[in-house]
Tab-separated table of C-alpha atoms in Angstrom:
chain	number	residue	atom	x	y	z
A	1	MET	CA	7.861	-6.120	-12.087
A	2	CYS	CA	5.719	-7.662	-9.429
A	3	THR	CA	5.877	-11.352	-8.579
A	4	VAL	CA	2.151	-11.689	-7.947
A	5	CYS	CA	1.032	-11.278	-11.527
A	6	GLY	CA	3.885	-9.805	-13.528
A	7	CYS	CA	2.347	-6.364	-13.909
A	8	GLY	CA	4.549	-3.310	-14.062
A	9	ALA	CA	3.095	-0.901	-11.565
A	10	HIS	CA	0.631	-0.849	-8.756
A	11	GLN	CA	-0.713	1.506	-6.196
A	12	THR	CA	0.055	0.122	-2.781
A	13	VAL	CA	1.882	2.537	-0.494
A	14	ALA	CA	4.010	0.538	1.899
A	15	ASN	CA	4.021	1.973	5.352
A	16	GLU	CA	2.835	5.239	4.142
A	17	ASP	CA	-30.503	-9.101	-26.134
A	18	ALA	CA	-33.226	-11.199	-25.019
A	19	ASP	CA	-33.791	-12.811	-28.410
A	20	HIS	CA	-30.445	-14.561	-28.303
A	21	LYS	CA	-31.593	-17.682	-26.496
A	22	ASP	CA	-31.169	-20.739	-28.612
A	23	PRO	CA	-30.063	-24.210	-27.671
A	24	VAL	CA	-27.180	-24.192	-30.161
A	25	HIS	CA	-25.159	-22.054	-27.728
A	26	THR	CA	-23.857	-24.516	-25.209
A	27	PRO	CA	-21.367	-23.447	-22.565
A	28	ALA	CA	-17.906	-24.416	-23.689
A	29	VAL	CA	-14.684	-24.756	-21.827
A	30	GLY	CA	-12.374	-22.222	-23.443
A	31	PHE	CA	-13.894	-21.186	-26.710
A	32	VAL	CA	-14.921	-22.526	-30.081
A	33	ILE	CA	-14.430	-20.725	-33.342
A	34	GLN	CA	-17.187	-20.804	-35.866
A	35	THR	CA	-16.422	-19.479	-39.321
A	36	ALA	CA	-18.918	-18.003	-41.747
A	37	ASP	CA	-18.585	-21.131	-43.884
A	38	ALA	CA	-19.203	-23.639	-41.126
A	39	VAL	CA	-21.659	-21.861	-38.906
A	40	THR	CA	-24.219	-24.114	-37.298
A	41	HIS	CA	-26.507	-21.306	-36.163
A	42	THR	CA	-30.020	-21.395	-37.476
A	43	HIS	CA	-31.590	-18.846	-35.159
A	44	ALA	CA	-32.007	-15.166	-34.349
A	45	HIS	CA	-28.546	-13.981	-35.395
A	46	ALA	CA	-28.304	-11.808	-38.447
A	47	PRO	CA	-26.510	-13.764	-41.191
A	48	LEU	CA	-22.732	-13.592	-40.935
A	49	ARG	CA	-21.031	-11.341	-43.428
A	50	GLN	CA	-18.093	-12.582	-45.473
A	51	GLY	CA	-14.842	-12.483	-43.526
A	52	VAL	CA	-16.625	-12.363	-40.218
A	53	ARG	CA	-16.596	-15.206	-37.710
A	54	ARG	CA	-17.854	-15.872	-34.250
A	55	VAL	CA	-15.764	-16.685	-31.231
A	56	GLN	CA	-17.443	-18.244	-28.230
A	57	VAL	CA	-15.823	-16.967	-25.077
A	58	GLU	CA	-18.030	-18.077	-22.162
A	59	GLN	CA	-15.924	-16.299	-19.557
A	60	ASP	CA	-17.122	-15.045	-16.226
A	61	ILE	CA	-16.382	-11.315	-16.229
A	62	LEU	CA	-15.269	-11.459	-12.609
A	63	GLY	CA	-13.330	-14.671	-13.271
A	64	LEU	CA	-9.948	-13.009	-13.109
A	65	ASN	CA	-10.790	-11.306	-9.831
A	66	ASN	CA	-11.973	-14.632	-8.476
A	67	GLN	CA	-8.724	-16.306	-9.504
A	68	TYR	CA	-6.764	-13.692	-7.570
A	69	ALA	CA	-9.175	-14.101	-4.649
A	70	ASP	CA	-8.501	-17.854	-4.600
A	71	LYS	CA	-4.797	-17.149	-4.629
A	72	ASN	CA	-5.211	-14.756	-1.699
A	73	ARG	CA	-7.311	-17.328	0.151
A	74	ALA	CA	-4.571	-19.918	-0.241
A	75	GLU	CA	-1.992	-17.505	1.083
A	76	PHE	CA	-4.220	-16.513	4.009
A	77	ALA	CA	-4.642	-20.193	4.883
A	78	GLN	CA	-0.954	-20.902	4.586
A	79	ARG	CA	-0.145	-17.958	6.849
A	80	GLN	CA	-3.008	-18.878	9.221
A	81	LEU	CA	-4.676	-15.510	8.861
A	82	PHE	CA	-8.266	-14.716	9.812
A	83	VAL	CA	-9.238	-12.071	7.260
A	84	LEU	CA	-12.219	-9.734	7.348
A	85	ASN	CA	-13.401	-7.397	4.581
A	86	MET	CA	-14.950	-4.379	6.316
A	87	VAL	CA	-17.487	-2.595	4.112
A	88	SER	CA	-19.797	0.373	4.660
A	89	SER	CA	-20.796	3.761	3.342
A	90	PRO	CA	-18.331	6.621	3.975
A	91	GLY	CA	-18.497	7.956	7.522
A	92	SER	CA	-19.997	4.918	9.248
A	93	GLY	CA	-17.026	4.771	11.613
A	94	LYS	CA	-15.048	1.895	10.113
A	95	THR	CA	-11.670	3.368	10.943
A	96	SER	CA	-12.710	4.343	14.479
A	97	LEU	CA	-14.081	0.856	15.056
A	98	LEU	CA	-10.838	-0.608	13.768
A	99	THR	CA	-8.558	1.551	15.891
A	100	GLU	CA	-10.561	0.673	19.020
A	101	THR	CA	-10.513	-3.010	18.065
A	102	LEU	CA	-6.782	-3.016	17.444
A	103	LYS	CA	-6.073	-1.351	20.793
A	104	GLN	CA	-7.897	-4.183	22.545
A	105	LEU	CA	-6.286	-7.020	20.606
A	106	THR	CA	-2.791	-5.840	19.867
A	107	SER	CA	-1.117	-7.112	23.048
A	108	GLN	CA	-2.068	-10.735	22.351
A	109	HIS	CA	-2.542	-11.052	18.604
A	110	ASN	CA	-0.625	-10.516	15.403
A	111	LEU	CA	-2.591	-7.875	13.521
A	112	ALA	CA	-2.417	-5.849	10.332
A	113	VAL	CA	-4.699	-3.628	8.304
A	114	ILE	CA	-5.060	-2.973	4.586
A	115	GLU	CA	-6.720	0.394	4.051
A	116	GLY	CA	-8.584	1.192	0.858
A	117	ASP	CA	-9.437	4.760	-0.096
A	118	GLN	CA	-9.574	6.658	-3.344
A	119	GLN	CA	-6.967	9.089	-2.063
A	120	THR	CA	-4.845	10.026	0.984
A	121	THR	CA	-2.981	7.906	3.496
A	122	ASN	CA	-4.928	9.412	6.428
A	123	ASP	CA	-6.579	6.181	7.505
A	124	ALA	CA	-3.389	4.120	7.396
A	125	GLU	CA	-1.732	6.776	9.542
A	126	ARG	CA	-4.570	6.547	12.093
A	127	ILE	CA	-4.097	2.784	12.198
A	128	ARG	CA	-0.322	3.007	12.597
A	129	GLN	CA	-0.784	5.238	15.626
A	130	THR	CA	-2.097	2.126	17.396
A	131	GLY	CA	1.210	0.384	16.661
A	132	VAL	CA	-0.355	-1.999	14.124
A	133	PRO	CA	1.174	-2.170	10.625
A	134	ALA	CA	-1.035	-0.779	7.872
A	135	VAL	CA	-0.791	-0.724	4.091
A	136	GLN	CA	-2.685	1.968	2.244
A	137	VAL	CA	-4.112	1.118	-1.159
A	138	ASN	CA	-5.254	4.126	-3.141
A	139	THR	CA	-7.709	3.074	-5.786
A	140	GLY	CA	-7.550	6.413	-7.634
A	141	LYS	CA	-10.788	6.573	-9.552
A	142	GLY	CA	-11.771	3.051	-8.474
A	143	CYS	CA	-14.779	2.576	-6.245
A	144	HIS	CA	-13.744	-0.717	-4.624
A	145	LEU	CA	-10.789	-2.900	-3.746
A	146	ASP	CA	-10.223	-5.943	-5.925
A	147	ALA	CA	-8.400	-9.170	-5.170
A	148	HIS	CA	-5.394	-8.204	-7.269
A	149	MET	CA	-4.786	-5.079	-5.168
A	150	ILE	CA	-4.981	-7.167	-2.000
A	151	GLY	CA	-2.400	-9.615	-3.349
A	152	HIS	CA	0.004	-6.718	-3.812
A	153	ALA	CA	-0.778	-5.216	-0.420
A	154	LEU	CA	-0.145	-8.585	1.222
A	155	GLN	CA	3.391	-8.532	-0.134
A	156	GLN	CA	3.973	-5.439	1.991
A	157	LEU	CA	3.170	-7.462	5.120
A	158	PRO	CA	5.693	-10.305	4.817
A	159	ALA	CA	5.964	-10.888	8.575
A	160	LEU	CA	2.254	-11.299	9.229
A	161	GLN	CA	1.500	-14.862	10.314
A	162	ASP	CA	-1.017	-16.550	12.578
A	163	GLY	CA	-3.238	-13.586	13.332
A	164	MET	CA	-5.903	-11.274	11.987
A	165	LEU	CA	-5.919	-9.092	8.896
A	166	PHE	CA	-8.570	-6.404	8.570
A	167	ILE	CA	-9.238	-5.026	5.095
A	168	GLU	CA	-11.020	-1.675	5.274
A	169	ASN	CA	-12.714	-1.321	1.913
A	170	VAL	CA	-13.496	1.932	0.103
A	171	GLY	CA	-16.500	3.650	1.711
A	172	ASN	CA	-19.222	2.551	-0.686
A	173	LEU	CA	-22.296	0.404	-0.050
A	174	VAL	CA	-22.563	-0.746	-3.662
A	175	CYS	CA	-19.484	-1.809	-5.573
A	176	PRO	CA	-17.367	-3.681	-2.989
A	177	ALA	CA	-20.195	-6.232	-2.632
A	178	GLY	CA	-19.315	-7.871	-5.933
A	179	PHE	CA	-15.598	-8.352	-5.404
A	180	ASP	CA	-14.324	-11.351	-3.493
A	181	LEU	CA	-10.956	-10.511	-1.935
A	182	GLY	CA	-10.384	-13.980	-0.496
A	183	GLU	CA	-11.667	-12.937	2.917
A	184	ARG	CA	-13.303	-15.219	5.489
A	185	HIS	CA	-16.233	-12.839	6.064
A	186	LYS	CA	-17.539	-9.547	4.820
A	187	VAL	CA	-18.609	-7.374	7.738
A	188	VAL	CA	-20.951	-4.483	6.950
A	189	ILE	CA	-20.946	-1.510	9.287
A	190	LEU	CA	-24.024	0.692	9.394
A	191	SER	CA	-24.196	3.715	11.664
A	192	VAL	CA	-27.482	4.728	13.251
A	193	THR	CA	-27.234	8.175	11.657
A	194	GLU	CA	-27.705	6.635	8.218
A	195	GLY	CA	-31.316	5.452	8.228
A	196	GLU	CA	-32.699	2.018	8.975
A	197	ASP	CA	-33.743	1.218	5.407
A	198	LYS	CA	-30.175	0.975	4.078
A	199	PRO	CA	-30.390	-2.852	3.863
A	200	LEU	CA	-33.353	-2.522	1.482
A	201	LYS	CA	-31.742	0.261	-0.510
A	202	TYR	CA	-28.390	-1.533	-0.881
A	203	PRO	CA	-29.401	-5.196	-0.710
A	204	ASP	CA	-26.347	-6.648	-2.451
A	205	MET	CA	-24.026	-5.549	0.315
A	206	PHE	CA	-26.225	-6.897	3.100
A	207	HIS	CA	-26.619	-10.129	1.171
A	208	ALA	CA	-22.846	-10.495	0.832
A	209	ALA	CA	-22.056	-9.752	4.500
A	210	ASP	CA	-22.142	-12.363	7.267
A	211	LEU	CA	-22.216	-9.817	10.063
A	212	MET	CA	-23.874	-6.401	10.357
A	213	ILE	CA	-22.504	-4.028	12.970
A	214	LEU	CA	-24.777	-1.165	14.002
A	215	ASN	CA	-22.305	1.509	15.074
A	216	LYS	CA	-22.740	4.820	16.923
A	217	THR	CA	-25.463	3.421	19.192
A	218	ASP	CA	-24.614	6.216	21.666
A	219	LEU	CA	-26.434	8.534	19.229
A	220	LEU	CA	-29.689	6.521	19.258
A	221	PRO	CA	-31.447	8.950	21.654
A	222	TYR	CA	-30.906	11.773	19.135
A	223	VAL	CA	-31.905	10.102	15.858
A	224	ASP	CA	-35.029	8.436	14.478
A	225	PHE	CA	-33.445	5.067	13.897
A	226	ASP	CA	-35.554	1.988	14.566
A	227	VAL	CA	-33.044	-0.734	15.434
A	228	GLN	CA	-35.519	-3.618	15.280
A	229	ARG	CA	-36.855	-2.523	11.906
A	230	CYS	CA	-33.310	-2.216	10.550
A	231	ILE	CA	-32.519	-5.769	11.697
A	232	GLU	CA	-35.764	-7.015	10.175
A	233	TYR	CA	-34.883	-5.359	6.854
A	234	ALA	CA	-31.368	-6.852	6.936
A	235	ARG	CA	-32.822	-10.336	7.546
A	236	ARG	CA	-35.243	-9.958	4.635
A	237	ILE	CA	-32.180	-9.653	2.449
A	238	HIS	CA	-30.052	-12.171	4.330
A	239	PRO	CA	-31.955	-14.314	6.840
A	240	GLU	CA	-28.813	-15.656	8.541
A	241	ILE	CA	-26.975	-12.355	8.974
A	242	GLU	CA	-25.585	-11.883	12.468
A	243	VAL	CA	-26.052	-8.487	14.107
A	244	LEU	CA	-24.037	-6.646	16.743
A	245	GLN	CA	-24.798	-3.229	18.209
A	246	LEU	CA	-21.995	-1.070	19.529
A	247	SER	CA	-20.487	2.345	19.890
A	248	ALA	CA	-16.811	2.469	19.005
A	249	ARG	CA	-16.671	5.893	20.659
A	250	THR	CA	-18.020	4.949	24.099
A	251	GLY	CA	-16.945	1.300	24.009
A	252	GLU	CA	-20.488	0.064	24.653
A	253	GLY	CA	-20.952	-3.319	22.965
A	254	MET	CA	-17.279	-3.621	21.961
A	255	GLU	CA	-16.852	-6.723	24.107
A	256	GLN	CA	-19.368	-8.687	22.020
A	257	TRP	CA	-17.507	-7.711	18.858
A	258	ILE	CA	-14.171	-8.779	20.308
A	259	ASP	CA	-15.808	-12.058	21.400
A	260	TRP	CA	-17.184	-12.527	17.866
A	261	LEU	CA	-13.682	-12.059	16.430
A	262	LEU	CA	-12.064	-14.470	18.852
A	263	LYS	CA	-14.761	-17.076	18.374
A	264	ASN	CA	-14.667	-16.888	14.583
A	265	GLN	CA	-10.898	-16.851	14.232
A	266	LYS	CA	-10.672	-20.207	15.978
A	267	GLY	CA	-9.730	-22.936	13.586
A	268	VAL	CA	-8.184	-20.364	11.215
A	269	THR	CA	-5.288	-19.091	13.238
A	270	GLY	CA	-2.987	-21.557	14.939
A	271	SER	CA	-2.611	-20.107	18.378
A	272	GLU	CA	-4.910	-20.572	21.324
A	273	ASN	CA	-4.747	-17.866	23.927
A	274	THR	CA	-6.295	-16.953	27.239
A	275	ASN	CA	-8.856	-14.684	25.641
A	276	SER	CA	-10.179	-17.190	23.160
A	277	VAL	CA	-10.345	-19.870	25.849
A	278	ARG	CA	-12.293	-17.466	28.040
A	279	VAL	CA	-14.698	-16.734	25.206
A	280	ALA	CA	-15.111	-20.376	24.337
A	281	SER	CA	-16.211	-21.086	27.871
A	282	HIS	CA	-19.282	-18.887	27.657
A	283	VAL	CA	-20.323	-19.387	24.036
B	1	MET	CA	-20.058	2.978	-10.566
B	2	HIS	CA	-18.084	-0.269	-10.831
B	3	GLU	CA	-19.576	-0.747	-14.311
B	4	MET	CA	-16.520	1.101	-15.623
B	5	SER	CA	-14.162	-1.533	-14.225
B	6	ILE	CA	-16.485	-4.281	-15.472
B	7	ALA	CA	-16.421	-2.695	-18.956
B	8	GLN	CA	-12.640	-2.478	-18.753
B	9	ARG	CA	-12.459	-6.172	-17.869
B	10	VAL	CA	-14.665	-7.006	-20.862
B	11	LEU	CA	-12.302	-5.057	-23.104
B	12	ASP	CA	-9.269	-6.767	-21.520
B	13	VAL	CA	-10.764	-10.186	-22.289
B	14	ILE	CA	-11.509	-9.100	-25.875
B	15	GLU	CA	-7.920	-7.945	-26.319
B	16	GLU	CA	-6.564	-11.198	-24.860
B	17	GLN	CA	-8.779	-13.152	-27.244
B	18	ALA	CA	-7.616	-11.000	-30.168
B	19	LEU	CA	-4.030	-12.093	-29.537
B	20	VAL	CA	-4.865	-15.769	-28.971
B	21	GLN	CA	-7.396	-16.082	-31.783
B	22	GLY	CA	-5.705	-13.765	-34.243
B	23	PHE	CA	-8.432	-11.305	-35.047
B	24	ASN	CA	-8.043	-7.563	-35.471
B	25	ARG	CA	-11.518	-6.224	-35.033
B	26	VAL	CA	-14.611	-7.005	-33.002
B	27	THR	CA	-17.966	-6.044	-34.469
B	28	GLN	CA	-20.365	-7.514	-31.893
B	29	VAL	CA	-20.153	-8.499	-28.261
B	30	TRP	CA	-22.723	-10.639	-26.443
B	31	LEU	CA	-22.843	-10.528	-22.653
B	32	GLU	CA	-25.137	-12.574	-20.428
B	33	ILE	CA	-26.219	-10.849	-17.236
B	34	GLY	CA	-28.572	-11.966	-14.502
B	35	PRO	CA	-30.829	-9.526	-12.633
B	36	LEU	CA	-28.887	-10.068	-9.392
B	37	ALA	CA	-25.437	-9.459	-10.873
B	38	MET	CA	-25.164	-5.992	-9.362
B	39	ILE	CA	-24.903	-4.421	-12.790
B	40	ASP	CA	-26.756	-1.428	-14.140
B	41	LYS	CA	-27.003	-2.315	-17.809
B	42	GLN	CA	-27.345	1.270	-18.974
B	43	ALA	CA	-24.224	2.292	-17.039
B	44	LEU	CA	-22.363	-0.721	-18.451
B	45	ARG	CA	-23.323	0.259	-22.013
B	46	PHE	CA	-22.235	3.816	-21.401
B	47	SER	CA	-18.924	2.691	-19.922
B	48	PHE	CA	-18.295	0.158	-22.687
B	49	ASN	CA	-18.943	2.734	-25.413
B	50	ALA	CA	-16.721	5.215	-23.583
B	51	ILE	CA	-13.663	2.950	-23.456
B	52	ILE	CA	-13.718	1.097	-26.786
B	53	GLY	CA	-12.809	4.215	-28.797
B	54	HIS	CA	-9.313	3.302	-30.015
B	55	SER	CA	-9.396	-0.417	-29.293
B	56	CYS	CA	-10.010	-3.377	-31.572
B	57	ALA	CA	-13.630	-3.212	-30.411
B	58	ALA	CA	-14.146	0.380	-31.614
B	59	GLY	CA	-17.693	0.727	-32.857
B	60	ALA	CA	-18.674	-2.773	-31.724
B	61	GLU	CA	-22.328	-3.392	-30.987
B	62	LEU	CA	-23.008	-4.560	-27.434
B	63	THR	CA	-25.876	-6.971	-26.872
B	64	ILE	CA	-26.853	-7.778	-23.324
B	65	ILE	CA	-28.777	-11.015	-22.928
B	66	ASP	CA	-30.970	-10.981	-19.832
B	67	LEU	CA	-30.737	-14.214	-17.901
B	68	PRO	CA	-33.563	-15.149	-15.536
B	69	GLY	CA	-33.361	-14.787	-11.776
B	70	LYS	CA	-34.703	-17.869	-10.044
B	71	ALA	CA	-35.231	-18.663	-6.392
B	72	VAL	CA	-36.757	-21.280	-4.159
B	73	CYS	CA	-38.587	-20.400	-0.935
B	74	ARG	CA	-36.910	-22.033	2.043
B	75	GLN	CA	-40.174	-22.022	3.993
B	76	CYS	CA	-42.704	-23.480	1.556
B	77	GLY	CA	-40.519	-24.726	-1.294
B	78	LEU	CA	-42.167	-22.604	-4.008
B	79	ARG	CA	-39.981	-22.030	-7.071
B	80	LEU	CA	-40.307	-18.597	-8.625
B	81	GLU	CA	-38.640	-16.012	-10.856
B	82	ILE	CA	-37.270	-12.939	-9.119
B	83	GLN	CA	-35.815	-9.628	-10.223
B	84	GLN	CA	-34.685	-8.364	-6.793
B	85	ARG	CA	-33.248	-9.849	-3.634
B	86	TYR	CA	-35.865	-8.750	-1.153
B	87	THR	CA	-38.841	-10.233	-2.935
B	88	PRO	CA	-41.183	-11.969	-0.469
B	89	CYS	CA	-42.521	-15.392	-1.375
B	90	PRO	CA	-45.904	-14.772	-3.067
B	91	HIS	CA	-47.271	-17.918	-1.426
B	92	CYS	CA	-46.168	-17.790	2.231
B	93	LYS	CA	-44.913	-14.146	2.333
B	94	ASP	CA	-41.605	-15.246	3.854
B	95	TYR	CA	-38.440	-13.442	2.804
B	96	SER	CA	-36.102	-16.415	3.020
B	97	LEU	CA	-35.741	-17.029	-0.687
B	98	GLN	CA	-32.699	-19.002	-1.775
B	99	VAL	CA	-31.331	-17.656	-5.035
B	100	VAL	CA	-30.813	-20.462	-7.558
B	101	CYS	CA	-29.563	-18.382	-10.469
B	102	GLY	CA	-29.451	-14.791	-11.630
B	103	GLU	CA	-26.036	-13.664	-10.394
B	104	GLU	CA	-24.263	-14.519	-13.667
B	105	MET	CA	-22.171	-12.005	-15.562
B	106	ARG	CA	-20.474	-13.602	-18.577
B	107	ILE	CA	-18.884	-12.683	-21.869
B	108	LYS	CA	-20.648	-15.151	-24.116
B	109	GLU	CA	-19.577	-14.597	-27.668
B	110	LEU	CA	-17.852	-12.216	-30.054
B	111	GLU	CA	-18.291	-11.509	-33.743
B	112	VAL	CA	-14.842	-10.775	-35.105
B	113	ALA	CA	-13.143	-9.877	-38.361
């Protein structure tokens, strides 16, 4: 049985009606039972039948996920981890961006990756080839990672302290937007082969993300992708969203991304290092 | 697609409540959902009906109460109702609307036997 929540089994692979609006319903802490005899309702409900009662619940449906997310956040803080939740559609280049990022940071930083996919351990294997530990979470039929899965995956990384943890979410521009994992930032990756109107088509994700990375910029000469329009669309959804343009394949623009990481991890992780000092000097 | 896991969570809460509150059967479920809650109500209904088959909520009627989406324009201060995130302010045409409410997704009440 796991020590995170007491559940029996999990899927981490270690190193491998509109008329119901009356003022009688007031939000309650916990719940209140109203029996058919003592009902105070005088409104649009059909009359209660004998033997039937009402139970007020007033629970946020994502409340449990959010509790696990808070627990993760506390553990991230205690371990001094800067944690990013990387989200995108499938094929945007998340894993390639990560492997290139890890190669640049691994000599000076403690790093780890949690990989989410419906099936296979392919991505975790690609990450491990860089020498960075990776935990694969297979969601099976699930379309997103949730905070509970991350809590389990974190147990597989007991040595990770004072560094960066990248969570590569399931390739999906819809569902992962709604699930807080306890991360510091969501980072949305959009490749220029996807079409510049993605922020308007999938607004929830671009609203939830603090940074948008436009990847595969080396392909811009071959595609009809209007970078400025894409950024304008993203800022309609989320006026403060930061934007970086890069190509993980050619390395163009990678320096700004590394600088962004080093700048934003400050104050989260404990260690200062030559790189972050260098970055701080020109921010 | 995540409506299935949302529906499963609703059923989990119902089953927890059944143990705590000592009821055996749920006949009605009221949810409150805002327009910005990232939920397709039709998909949620489908998912809910698909999973309640042999549970204590088998045959339960699901009522979804639409909550309003409200925002305030950060440029001109206009308060307005919205249904989508990328609505421009009808007054100043700016897109910088601050959502005030509409992201809620709650299990409100159950009718139980």
